[in-house]
Coordinates of C-alpha atoms in Angstrom, one line a residue:
E12 CA -0.2 -0.2 -0.2
I13 CA 2.6 2.2 0.7
N14 CA 4.2 1.6 -2.6
D15 CA 1.2 2.0 -4.3
L16 CA 0.6 5.6 -2.7
Y17 CA 4.2 6.6 -3.1
D18 CA 3.7 5.9 -7.1
G19 CA 0.6 7.9 -6.9
I20 CA 2.1 10.8 -5.7
R21 CA 5.0 10.5 -8.1
S22 CA 2.3 10.6 -10.8
M23 CA 1.0 13.1 -9.5
Q24 CA 4.0 15.0 -9.2
I25 CA 4.9 14.3 -13.0
D26 CA 1.5 15.6 -14.2
I27 CA 2.1 18.7 -12.3
I28 CA 5.6 19.1 -13.9
D29 CA 3.9 18.2 -17.0
Y30 CA 1.5 20.7 -16.5
L31 CA 3.5 23.4 -15.3
D32 CA 5.8 23.0 -18.4
H33 CA 2.6 23.4 -20.4
L34 CA 1.5 26.8 -18.9
F35 CA 5.2 27.9 -19.5
S36 CA 5.1 26.8 -23.1
L37 CA 1.8 28.8 -23.5
Q38 CA 3.3 31.6 -21.8
R39 CA 6.2 31.9 -24.1
D40 CA 4.0 31.3 -27.1
K41 CA 1.9 34.1 -26.0
E42 CA 4.8 36.5 -25.0
K43 CA 6.4 35.7 -28.6
A44 CA 2.8 36.2 -30.3
E45 CA 2.9 39.8 -28.3
E46 CA 6.3 40.5 -29.6
D47 CA 5.5 39.6 -33.3
I48 CA 2.5 42.0 -33.2
K49 CA 4.0 44.5 -31.5
E50 CA 7.0 44.5 -34.4
R51 CA 4.2 44.3 -37.1
D52 CA 2.3 47.3 -35.6
E53 CA 5.7 49.4 -35.2
K54 CA 6.4 48.0 -38.9
I55 CA 3.1 49.7 -40.0
G56 CA 3.5 52.5 -38.1
Q57 CA 6.8 53.4 -39.6
I58 CA 5.4 52.6 -43.2
S59 CA 2.8 55.1 -42.3
K60 CA 5.0 57.4 -41.5
E61 CA 7.3 56.9 -44.5
V62 CA 4.3 57.0 -46.5
Y63 CA 3.3 60.7 -44.9
R64 CA 6.6 62.0 -45.3
D65 CA 9.0 63.1 -48.1
S66 CA 12.3 61.1 -47.8
L67 CA 14.4 63.9 -49.3
T68 CA 12.9 66.9 -47.5
E69 CA 11.1 65.7 -44.4
V70 CA 8.2 67.8 -45.4
G71 CA 4.3 66.1 -46.0
S72 CA 4.4 64.1 -49.2
K73 CA 1.6 64.1 -51.6
A74 CA -0.3 61.5 -49.7
A75 CA -0.1 63.2 -46.6
Y76 CA -1.6 66.6 -48.9
V77 CA -4.4 64.3 -49.9
S78 CA -5.2 63.2 -46.4
K79 CA -5.1 66.7 -45.0
I80 CA -7.0 67.9 -48.0
R81 CA -10.0 65.6 -47.2
E82 CA -10.0 66.7 -43.8
L83 CA -9.6 70.7 -44.6
N84 CA -12.7 70.2 -47.0
A85 CA -14.7 68.7 -44.2
Q86 CA -14.2 71.9 -42.3
V87 CA -15.0 74.1 -45.3
D88 CA -18.1 72.3 -45.9
A89 CA -19.0 72.8 -42.2
G90 CA -18.5 76.6 -42.6
R91 CA -14.7 77.3 -42.1
K92 CA -13.1 79.9 -44.0
D93 CA -9.7 81.1 -42.8
I94 CA -7.8 78.9 -45.0
A95 CA -5.5 79.8 -47.8
I96 CA -2.9 77.8 -50.3
V97 CA 0.5 78.8 -51.5
M98 CA 1.7 77.2 -54.1
V99 CA 5.3 77.0 -54.8
D100 CA 7.3 75.6 -58.1
M101 CA 11.0 75.8 -58.5
N102 CA 12.8 77.3 -61.0
E103 CA 16.1 76.1 -62.8
L104 CA 15.7 72.4 -61.3
K105 CA 16.0 70.8 -64.9
R106 CA 19.4 73.3 -65.6
I107 CA 20.9 72.1 -62.2
N108 CA 20.3 68.6 -62.4
D109 CA 21.7 68.7 -66.2
L110 CA 24.5 70.5 -65.5
Y111 CA 25.9 69.6 -61.9
G112 CA 24.0 66.3 -61.3
H113 CA 21.2 64.9 -59.3
K114 CA 22.8 65.1 -56.2
M115 CA 23.4 68.9 -56.4
G116 CA 19.7 69.0 -57.6
D117 CA 18.6 67.5 -54.0
N118 CA 20.5 70.2 -52.5
Y119 CA 18.7 72.6 -54.8
I120 CA 15.4 71.1 -53.5
I121 CA 16.6 70.8 -50.0
G122 CA 17.4 74.3 -50.0
C123 CA 14.0 75.6 -51.5
C124 CA 12.2 73.7 -49.3
H125 CA 14.0 75.8 -46.5
F126 CA 12.9 79.0 -47.3
V127 CA 9.5 77.9 -47.6
C128 CA 9.7 76.2 -44.3
E129 CA 11.4 79.2 -42.7
R130 CA 8.5 81.8 -43.6
F131 CA 5.7 79.6 -43.1
K132 CA 6.6 78.2 -39.7
H133 CA 3.2 77.7 -38.4
S134 CA 1.3 75.7 -41.6
P135 CA 2.1 72.2 -42.8
V136 CA 4.5 71.6 -46.2
F137 CA 3.8 69.3 -48.4
R138 CA 6.3 68.2 -51.6
I139 CA 3.6 67.4 -53.9
G140 CA 5.9 66.7 -57.0
G141 CA 9.4 66.7 -58.1
D142 CA 9.7 70.6 -58.1
E143 CA 6.4 71.6 -56.3
F144 CA 5.6 72.5 -52.7
V145 CA 2.4 73.3 -51.4
V146 CA 1.6 75.1 -48.1
L147 CA -2.0 75.2 -46.3
L148 CA -1.7 78.4 -44.5
Q149 CA -3.4 78.4 -40.8
G150 CA -3.3 80.6 -37.7
V151 CA -0.7 83.2 -37.7
D152 CA 0.7 82.3 -41.3
Y153 CA -2.9 82.8 -42.4
N154 CA -3.2 86.1 -40.7
D155 CA 0.2 87.4 -42.3
R156 CA -0.3 85.4 -45.5
H157 CA 0.1 88.4 -47.9
A158 CA 3.4 89.5 -45.9
L159 CA 5.1 86.0 -45.9
A160 CA 4.2 85.4 -49.5
A161 CA 6.1 88.8 -50.8
S162 CA 8.8 88.2 -48.2
L163 CA 9.1 84.5 -49.7
K164 CA 9.4 85.7 -53.3
E165 CA 12.0 88.4 -52.0
D166 CA 14.0 85.3 -50.1
Y167 CA 14.2 83.2 -53.6
K168 CA 14.9 86.7 -55.7
K169 CA 17.9 87.5 -53.4
A170 CA 19.4 83.9 -53.4
S171 CA 19.2 83.5 -57.3
S172 CA 21.0 87.0 -57.6
N173 CA 23.5 85.7 -55.4
K174 CA 26.5 85.4 -57.7
N175 CA 29.0 84.5 -54.7
A176 CA 26.6 81.3 -54.1
A177 CA 27.3 78.1 -56.2
P178 CA 24.9 77.3 -59.0
W179 CA 23.1 74.9 -56.9
E180 CA 22.6 77.2 -53.9
R181 CA 20.9 80.3 -55.6
Y182 CA 17.5 78.9 -55.0
S183 CA 14.5 80.2 -57.2
A184 CA 11.2 79.6 -57.0
A185 CA 7.9 80.8 -58.4
V186 CA 5.4 81.5 -55.9
G187 CA 1.2 82.0 -56.0
M188 CA -1.5 82.2 -53.4
G189 CA -5.0 81.3 -53.5
E190 CA -7.4 82.4 -50.8
L191 CA -11.1 80.6 -50.0
S192 CA -14.0 82.9 -50.9
S193 CA -17.3 83.1 -49.0
D194 CA -19.1 80.9 -51.9
D195 CA -16.4 77.9 -51.7
R196 CA -17.3 74.6 -50.8
T197 CA -14.2 72.9 -51.2
L198 CA -10.2 73.4 -51.5
D199 CA -10.3 72.8 -55.3
L200 CA -10.8 76.2 -56.8
V201 CA -8.5 77.7 -54.0
F202 CA -5.5 75.2 -55.2
K203 CA -6.4 76.3 -59.2
R204 CA -5.9 80.1 -58.1
A205 CA -2.7 79.7 -56.6
D206 CA -1.4 77.6 -59.3
K207 CA -2.5 80.3 -61.3
A208 CA -0.9 82.9 -59.3
M209 CA 2.6 80.7 -59.6
Y210 CA 2.4 80.3 -63.3
V211 CA 1.9 84.0 -63.9
D212 CA 5.2 84.7 -61.4
K213 CA 6.6 81.7 -63.1
K214 CA 5.9 83.3 -66.6
S215 CA 7.4 86.6 -65.4
Y216 CA 10.9 84.8 -64.1
K217 CA 10.8 83.4 -67.4
Q218 CA 10.5 86.7 -69.1
E219 CA 13.4 88.3 -67.3
H220 CA 15.4 85.3 -67.1
G221 CA 14.9 82.9 -70.0
S222 CA 13.9 79.4 -70.1
Y223 CA 16.3 76.5 -69.8
R224 CA 15.5 74.0 -72.7

């Protein structure tokens, strides 16, 4: 009987150990699954950040711009009116790329973008094309929009005429602004007004400096 009792206790101990091993195994599997999920979510988050950020200039990407426009259109539909758009289209980028290489062209893009960000410090800036930037004016930038747009044009004028700077540091861009009117229901027409004003500025630049093939 004692031997039978001993065997029973021994069997119970083995069962308990096996059960604990199983629990530990489940815990490890759970922790591994949680780590995998966390890693996946971090990768998704990183991909999302990369999608919404221009890798060269660090400003918003075209995808980020589209998302922001969707958000602002809803606000416009609800009655918001204090929105304006600034379009910036670089001059001379093709010439810089052709004559000095794309690395210097990238430097030129970054420099042109820096001017935009320095003037419009309180508004989101987006790179929506190879040589185009858009600023969605808000807050104090919206209140000072005319002075800031004029100052940005002057920044580019001074930089482009600086003969002491390297060619890829003589930053130049056309600038145009569009404002939301009382009967606008979306920002589509605002964008078109800004784009039209920008092309007027670019035409003036080409008339003065000529155009590169």
